[in-house]
Structure formats: structure tokens, C-alpha cells
Amino acid sequence: MSTLVAGSDLARDVLSLYGLITWISVGIGLLVFVLLGYALLRFRDRPGAALPAQSHGRPWLEIAWTIGPAIVLLVIAVPTLQVIFRTQTVAKPPDALEVVVRGYQWWWEFAYPSLGVTTANELHVPAGRRVVFTLEGPDVIHSFWVPTFGGKRDVVPGRTNVIALVPDRPGDYWGQCAEFCGTSHANMGLRVVVHDAAAFDRWVARERGPALEPSGDAAAGKAIFAGQACVGCHTVRGVSTGTLGPDLTHFGSRTTLGAGMFPNTPERLAAWVKNAPAMKPGVKMPPFALSEDQAKALGAYLTSLK
Ligand code: CUA
């Protein structure tokens, strides 16, 4: 995660300001240190030296060091205001993609209203197309932050914030909740996949498809899923309609588990469904009294949901 490698128009705007301010500061710093060094050497006390002429006030110097900083601030303010106004625009061109981002303790929901797709913790967006993120907070304040995309924006209960940008290029990036939101704030990561247009369409087509029908061990897992409290919190389209936890319809196609904490493997999942709080402090999913075999079958089922 680096804010110094820009991956969107917004990030480039912010980075250009950062560069400008850095170079101005470096220039001023050099000037100050050179003058300071000169003064220290030129006017140092020497044995036997006479007391220098005593003076008070020098109006032109005082005027200069009032105007100087004012000019520096002006040079910084003009492009800063331009970038602020540009990046606060929430214009939604007709071809823009809307993603509704909801921050929960401690995971992310990503809904694509125009596509009929809902997923969690792994955000998929197309490169080169404007994406308008509508941020909604159902519980406490979170902050949506993908450093490569530039800028953070808070996800606040009772209000809707918007952040809009055009991702530059396909790739795999990471994000992180950037507002302290409770026990597992640090474990509220997200993975971001930027696709080219064709790959994004393929992803959407797969996400819109029904949950896959499991076989073997996974089929036993489905029966356990349907018979346990899982269905009260999670949606697997065609099986359950819970909304308290992440939508799991295509959970097996995600590479991470627990909002970016672990690789999504059947073994980790088996451990997770037995005792999630042991793996992620504070997580709202309680431990379940499952046998090893049941946990394994459940893990096999969930990873089969590609
Ligand atoms: Cu959510 Cu910090």
C-alpha cells in the first residue's frame, strides 16, 4: 500500500500537490540552511573581537519576510483549491459505474446497484472508467482508503459520502479501514482488483450467476450451512437471505478470508467456522460447536462457491 504510486486520476492529482509542496519545502529549507550556515560562520564570536554595532528593526526585511511566506502560501493554495474542487466533484457521467460501499464492524460490503451484484471485502472495478463510490455507514464511522486510488473518505452512519475516480490500470491492490472503529479496526482490510473492460464483464457475469451446486463433501457442507445459524446472517442466493454478514454466494472465488486477514483455503475456513473470534478479535460471528468433520465439510462447501 503506497500513496506514492498513483493508480487513478484522483491519486495523481493528490500526488502532484504532494510533489509541489515537497519541492517548495526542500527549496525553502535549503535556502534557510545556507543563510544560517553563512551567518553562523561569518558572524561568529572571535577572541578579542569588538562588540558589533547594535541596531533595532529593519522595516524592509520585516516586510520581505511577511510577503515571502504569503507568496509561498498563495503558490500552494491555488493548485490545492483546484484539486479540492476537482476531486470533490461527484458528477456521474452516464457510463460511470456506481459502487455502494458499506463499512461494517469489521468488513466491507460492495454493492453494484446497476448490475445486481453484491460482494464483500474484495472490490472489483474496471480500469479506465469512472467509478462513483457511494459510502454508507450502517454501524460506526469507518474510512474507505485504497492508497493507490488516492485519498481517504469517511463512511459515516446517517450520511452519504461520495468519492469518484478513474482507476488507471489493471492490477491487484490493497486497502484498509483508516478510521478507528473498534477491536478489529486493524483487521478491516480490503483487496481491490482492477480489471480491463472484458475481464470486468466476465467477473460481473460470474457474480450474477446462481450459487454453484456442490457435490461430495461440499454437499454435506451445504446441508450443515442450511441447518445452522449461518443462514440467519449470510446470503447464499437460492439457499439463504441473511444480511448481517457478508454475502457468500460466490465466496469461493475470493482469495482472502476475514476482510483480507487470511488466504481463503478450506483449512482456514474450517477453523474459522468453528471459532472465528479466536482468529479475528471481536468478530461478530460466534464460535459454533461443530465436529472436525462438519467444519471440514462446511469449509469445502464455502470454498466450492466459486
Ligand atoms: Cu472500520 Cu476501522
Coordinates of C-alpha atoms and ligand atoms in Angstrom, one line a residue:
M1 CA 0.0 0.0 0.0
S2 CA 1.7 3.2 -1.1
T3 CA 0.3 6.7 -1.7
L4 CA 3.4 7.4 -3.8
V5 CA 2.4 5.2 -6.7
A6 CA -0.6 6.7 -8.2
G7 CA -3.2 4.3 -9.7
S8 CA -6.1 6.8 -10.5
D9 CA -6.7 10.3 -11.7
L10 CA -7.5 11.3 -8.1
A11 CA -4.3 9.8 -6.8
R12 CA -2.3 11.6 -9.5
D13 CA -3.9 14.9 -8.6
V14 CA -3.1 14.5 -4.9
L15 CA 0.4 13.3 -5.7
S16 CA 1.1 16.3 -7.9
L17 CA 0.2 18.6 -5.0
Y18 CA 2.4 16.5 -2.7
G19 CA 5.3 16.8 -5.1
L20 CA 4.8 20.6 -5.5
I21 CA 4.7 21.2 -1.7
T22 CA 7.7 18.8 -1.1
W23 CA 9.9 20.6 -3.7
I24 CA 8.9 24.1 -2.4
S25 CA 9.7 22.9 1.1
V26 CA 13.1 21.5 0.0
G27 CA 13.9 24.8 -1.7
I28 CA 13.0 26.9 1.3
G29 CA 14.8 24.5 3.6
L30 CA 18.0 24.7 1.5
L31 CA 17.8 28.5 1.4
V32 CA 17.3 28.7 5.2
F33 CA 20.2 26.4 6.0
V34 CA 22.6 28.1 3.6
L35 CA 21.8 31.5 5.0
L36 CA 22.0 30.1 8.6
G37 CA 25.4 28.5 7.8
Y38 CA 26.7 31.7 6.3
A39 CA 25.5 33.8 9.3
L40 CA 27.0 31.3 11.8
L41 CA 30.4 31.3 10.1
R42 CA 30.6 35.0 9.1
F43 CA 29.3 36.5 12.4
R44 CA 30.7 34.1 15.0
D45 CA 32.3 35.5 18.1
R46 CA 36.1 35.7 17.8
P47 CA 38.6 36.2 20.7
G48 CA 39.2 39.9 21.2
A49 CA 36.5 41.0 18.7
A50 CA 34.8 44.2 19.3
L51 CA 31.0 44.3 20.0
P52 CA 29.2 44.7 16.7
A53 CA 27.1 47.8 16.0
Q54 CA 23.8 47.4 18.0
S55 CA 20.7 48.1 15.9
H56 CA 17.0 47.6 16.2
G57 CA 14.4 47.0 13.5
R58 CA 14.9 46.8 9.7
P59 CA 11.5 47.5 8.1
W60 CA 12.3 46.3 4.5
L61 CA 13.5 42.9 5.9
E62 CA 10.3 42.6 8.0
I63 CA 8.2 43.4 5.0
A64 CA 10.1 40.9 2.9
W65 CA 9.6 38.0 5.4
T66 CA 5.9 38.8 5.6
I67 CA 5.4 38.9 1.9
G68 CA 7.6 35.9 1.1
P69 CA 5.6 33.3 3.1
A70 CA 2.4 34.9 1.8
I71 CA 3.6 34.3 -1.7
V72 CA 4.6 30.7 -0.9
L73 CA 1.1 30.1 0.6
L74 CA -0.5 31.5 -2.4
V75 CA 1.5 29.3 -4.7
I76 CA 0.4 26.3 -2.7
A77 CA -3.2 27.4 -2.3
V78 CA -4.1 27.9 -5.9
P79 CA -3.4 24.3 -7.1
T80 CA -4.6 22.9 -3.8
L81 CA -8.0 24.6 -4.2
Q82 CA -8.1 23.5 -7.9
V83 CA -7.5 19.9 -6.8
I84 CA -10.0 20.1 -4.0
F85 CA -12.8 21.4 -6.2
R86 CA -11.9 18.8 -8.9
T87 CA -11.8 15.9 -6.6
Q88 CA -15.0 16.8 -4.7
T89 CA -17.0 16.7 -7.9
V90 CA -19.4 13.9 -7.7
A91 CA -20.6 14.2 -11.3
K92 CA -21.8 10.8 -12.6
P93 CA -21.4 10.6 -16.3
P94 CA -23.8 8.1 -18.0
D95 CA -21.1 5.4 -18.4
A96 CA -20.0 5.7 -14.7
L97 CA -20.1 2.6 -12.5
E98 CA -21.8 3.1 -9.1
V99 CA -20.5 1.1 -6.2
V100 CA -22.2 1.3 -2.9
V101 CA -19.6 0.8 -0.1
R102 CA -20.9 -0.1 3.3
G103 CA -18.5 -0.4 6.2
Y104 CA -19.5 -2.8 8.9
Q105 CA -17.6 -3.9 12.1
W106 CA -15.2 -5.3 10.6
W107 CA -15.8 -5.9 6.9
W108 CA -16.8 -4.2 3.7
E109 CA -19.8 -4.7 1.5
F110 CA -19.7 -3.7 -2.1
A111 CA -23.0 -3.5 -4.0
Y112 CA -23.3 -2.7 -7.7
P113 CA -27.0 -1.5 -8.0
S114 CA -26.9 -1.2 -11.8
L115 CA -25.5 -4.8 -12.1
G116 CA -27.5 -6.6 -9.4
V117 CA -24.2 -7.7 -7.8
T118 CA -23.3 -7.7 -4.1
T119 CA -20.0 -8.9 -2.7
A120 CA -17.7 -8.3 0.2
N121 CA -14.2 -7.4 1.1
E122 CA -12.9 -7.8 -2.5
L123 CA -13.7 -4.8 -4.7
H124 CA -13.7 -5.4 -8.4
V125 CA -13.6 -2.4 -10.8
P126 CA -12.8 -1.8 -14.4
A127 CA -9.8 0.3 -15.5
G128 CA -10.3 3.5 -17.5
R129 CA -14.0 4.0 -16.4
R130 CA -15.2 6.5 -13.9
V131 CA -16.3 4.7 -10.6
V132 CA -18.5 6.6 -8.2
F133 CA -18.3 5.1 -4.7
T134 CA -21.3 5.9 -2.5
L135 CA -20.2 5.4 1.1
E136 CA -22.8 4.5 3.7
G137 CA -22.2 3.6 7.3
P138 CA -24.6 1.2 9.0
D139 CA -22.8 1.0 12.4
V140 CA -19.9 3.2 13.4
I141 CA -17.6 5.5 11.4
H142 CA -15.2 3.8 9.1
S143 CA -12.9 5.2 6.5
F144 CA -12.6 3.8 3.0
W145 CA -9.0 4.0 1.9
V146 CA -7.3 2.5 -1.1
P147 CA -3.9 4.2 -1.2
T148 CA -3.3 3.5 -4.9
F149 CA -6.6 5.3 -5.7
G150 CA -5.6 8.3 -3.5
G151 CA -7.5 9.9 -0.7
K152 CA -9.5 8.6 2.1
R153 CA -13.1 9.2 2.7
D154 CA -15.1 8.5 5.8
V155 CA -18.0 6.1 5.9
V156 CA -20.4 7.8 8.3
P157 CA -23.7 6.5 9.8
G158 CA -26.7 8.5 8.7
R159 CA -24.9 10.3 5.9
T160 CA -23.8 9.5 2.4
N161 CA -20.3 10.4 1.2
V162 CA -19.1 10.1 -2.3
I163 CA -15.7 9.6 -3.8
A164 CA -15.2 9.3 -7.6
L165 CA -12.2 8.3 -9.6
V166 CA -11.0 6.6 -12.7
P167 CA -8.7 3.6 -12.0
D168 CA -5.6 3.7 -14.2
R169 CA -4.6 0.2 -15.0
P170 CA -5.4 -3.5 -14.2
G171 CA -3.8 -4.8 -11.1
D172 CA -4.2 -6.1 -7.6
Y173 CA -4.2 -3.5 -4.8
W174 CA -4.9 -3.4 -1.1
G175 CA -6.9 -1.0 1.0
Q176 CA -7.5 -0.6 4.7
C177 CA -10.1 1.0 7.0
A178 CA -8.5 4.2 8.1
E179 CA -10.7 5.3 11.0
F180 CA -10.5 3.6 14.3
C181 CA -13.7 1.6 14.5
G182 CA -13.3 -0.9 17.4
T183 CA -11.4 -4.1 18.3
S184 CA -10.7 -5.3 14.8
H185 CA -10.2 -2.0 13.1
A186 CA -6.7 -3.1 12.1
N187 CA -8.2 -6.3 10.6
M188 CA -10.6 -4.4 8.3
G189 CA -8.7 -4.7 5.1
L190 CA -9.9 -5.0 1.6
R191 CA -8.5 -6.3 -1.6
V192 CA -9.0 -4.3 -4.9
V193 CA -8.9 -5.9 -8.3
V194 CA -8.8 -3.6 -11.3
H195 CA -9.7 -5.4 -14.5
D196 CA -9.6 -4.5 -18.1
A197 CA -13.2 -4.0 -19.5
A198 CA -13.6 -7.5 -20.8
A199 CA -12.3 -9.2 -17.6
F200 CA -14.6 -7.0 -15.6
D201 CA -17.6 -8.1 -17.7
R202 CA -16.6 -11.7 -17.1
W203 CA -16.4 -11.1 -13.4
V204 CA -19.9 -9.5 -13.4
A205 CA -21.3 -12.4 -15.4
R206 CA -20.0 -14.9 -12.9
E207 CA -21.2 -12.9 -9.9
R208 CA -24.7 -12.6 -11.3
G209 CA -24.9 -16.3 -11.8
P210 CA -26.5 -18.6 -9.2
A211 CA -24.6 -20.2 -6.4
L212 CA -22.9 -23.4 -7.7
E213 CA -24.4 -26.7 -6.6
P214 CA -21.9 -28.6 -4.6
S215 CA -21.0 -32.3 -4.8
G216 CA -19.3 -34.8 -2.4
D217 CA -18.0 -33.4 0.9
A218 CA -19.2 -29.9 -0.1
A219 CA -22.8 -31.2 -0.5
A220 CA -22.7 -32.3 3.1
G221 CA -21.4 -28.9 4.0
K222 CA -24.3 -27.2 2.3
A223 CA -26.7 -29.2 4.4
I224 CA -24.9 -28.1 7.6
F225 CA -24.9 -24.5 6.3
A226 CA -28.6 -24.6 5.7
G227 CA -29.3 -26.2 9.0
Q228 CA -27.2 -24.0 11.2
A229 CA -27.4 -20.3 12.3
C230 CA -25.3 -19.4 9.2
V231 CA -28.5 -18.7 7.2
G232 CA -29.6 -16.1 9.7
C233 CA -26.6 -13.8 8.8
H234 CA -25.4 -14.8 5.4
T235 CA -26.9 -14.8 1.9
V236 CA -26.1 -17.6 -0.5
R237 CA -28.6 -16.8 -3.3
G238 CA -31.1 -19.7 -3.5
V239 CA -30.1 -21.0 -0.1
S240 CA -30.4 -18.2 2.4
T241 CA -31.2 -14.5 2.7
G242 CA -29.3 -13.2 5.9
T243 CA -27.8 -9.8 5.7
L244 CA -25.9 -9.3 8.9
G245 CA -22.7 -10.8 7.5
P246 CA -21.0 -10.9 4.1
D247 CA -22.9 -12.3 1.1
L248 CA -21.3 -15.7 0.4
T249 CA -22.9 -16.6 -3.0
H250 CA -19.6 -16.6 -4.7
F251 CA -17.4 -16.7 -1.7
G252 CA -15.1 -19.4 -3.1
S253 CA -13.9 -17.0 -5.8
R254 CA -12.5 -14.6 -3.2
T255 CA -8.8 -15.1 -2.3
T256 CA -9.0 -13.8 1.2
L257 CA -10.9 -14.6 4.4
G258 CA -11.9 -12.3 7.3
A259 CA -11.6 -9.0 5.4
G260 CA -8.1 -9.6 4.0
M261 CA -6.7 -11.4 7.0
F262 CA -6.1 -14.9 5.7
P263 CA -5.8 -16.8 2.5
N264 CA -9.1 -18.3 1.6
T265 CA -8.4 -22.0 2.0
P266 CA -10.7 -24.9 3.1
E267 CA -8.4 -25.5 6.1
R268 CA -8.6 -21.9 7.3
L269 CA -12.3 -21.8 6.7
A270 CA -12.9 -25.0 8.7
A271 CA -11.0 -23.3 11.6
W272 CA -13.0 -20.1 11.0
V273 CA -16.5 -21.6 11.2
K274 CA -15.6 -23.4 14.4
N275 CA -14.1 -20.4 16.2
A276 CA -13.9 -17.1 14.3
P277 CA -13.2 -15.0 17.4
A278 CA -10.0 -16.9 18.0
M279 CA -8.8 -15.8 14.6
K280 CA -10.2 -12.3 14.5
P281 CA -10.6 -10.5 17.8
G282 CA -14.1 -9.0 18.3
V283 CA -15.6 -10.6 15.2
K284 CA -19.4 -10.7 15.5
M285 CA -19.6 -14.3 14.3
P286 CA -19.8 -16.5 17.4
P287 CA -18.0 -19.8 17.8
F288 CA -20.0 -22.9 16.7
A289 CA -20.0 -26.3 18.2
L290 CA -19.1 -28.3 15.1
S291 CA -17.2 -31.5 14.9
E292 CA -14.0 -31.6 12.8
D293 CA -15.8 -33.4 10.0
Q294 CA -18.6 -30.9 10.0
A295 CA -16.2 -27.9 9.9
K296 CA -14.3 -29.6 7.1
A297 CA -17.4 -30.2 5.1
L298 CA -18.6 -26.6 5.7
G299 CA -15.1 -25.3 4.6
A300 CA -15.3 -27.5 1.5
Y301 CA -18.8 -26.1 0.7
L302 CA -17.9 -22.5 1.1
T303 CA -14.8 -22.7 -1.0
S304 CA -16.8 -24.5 -3.7
L305 CA -18.9 -21.4 -4.1
K306 CA -16.9 -20.1 -7.0
Ligands
CUA1 CU1 -13.6 0.1 10.1 CU2 -11.6 1.0 11.2

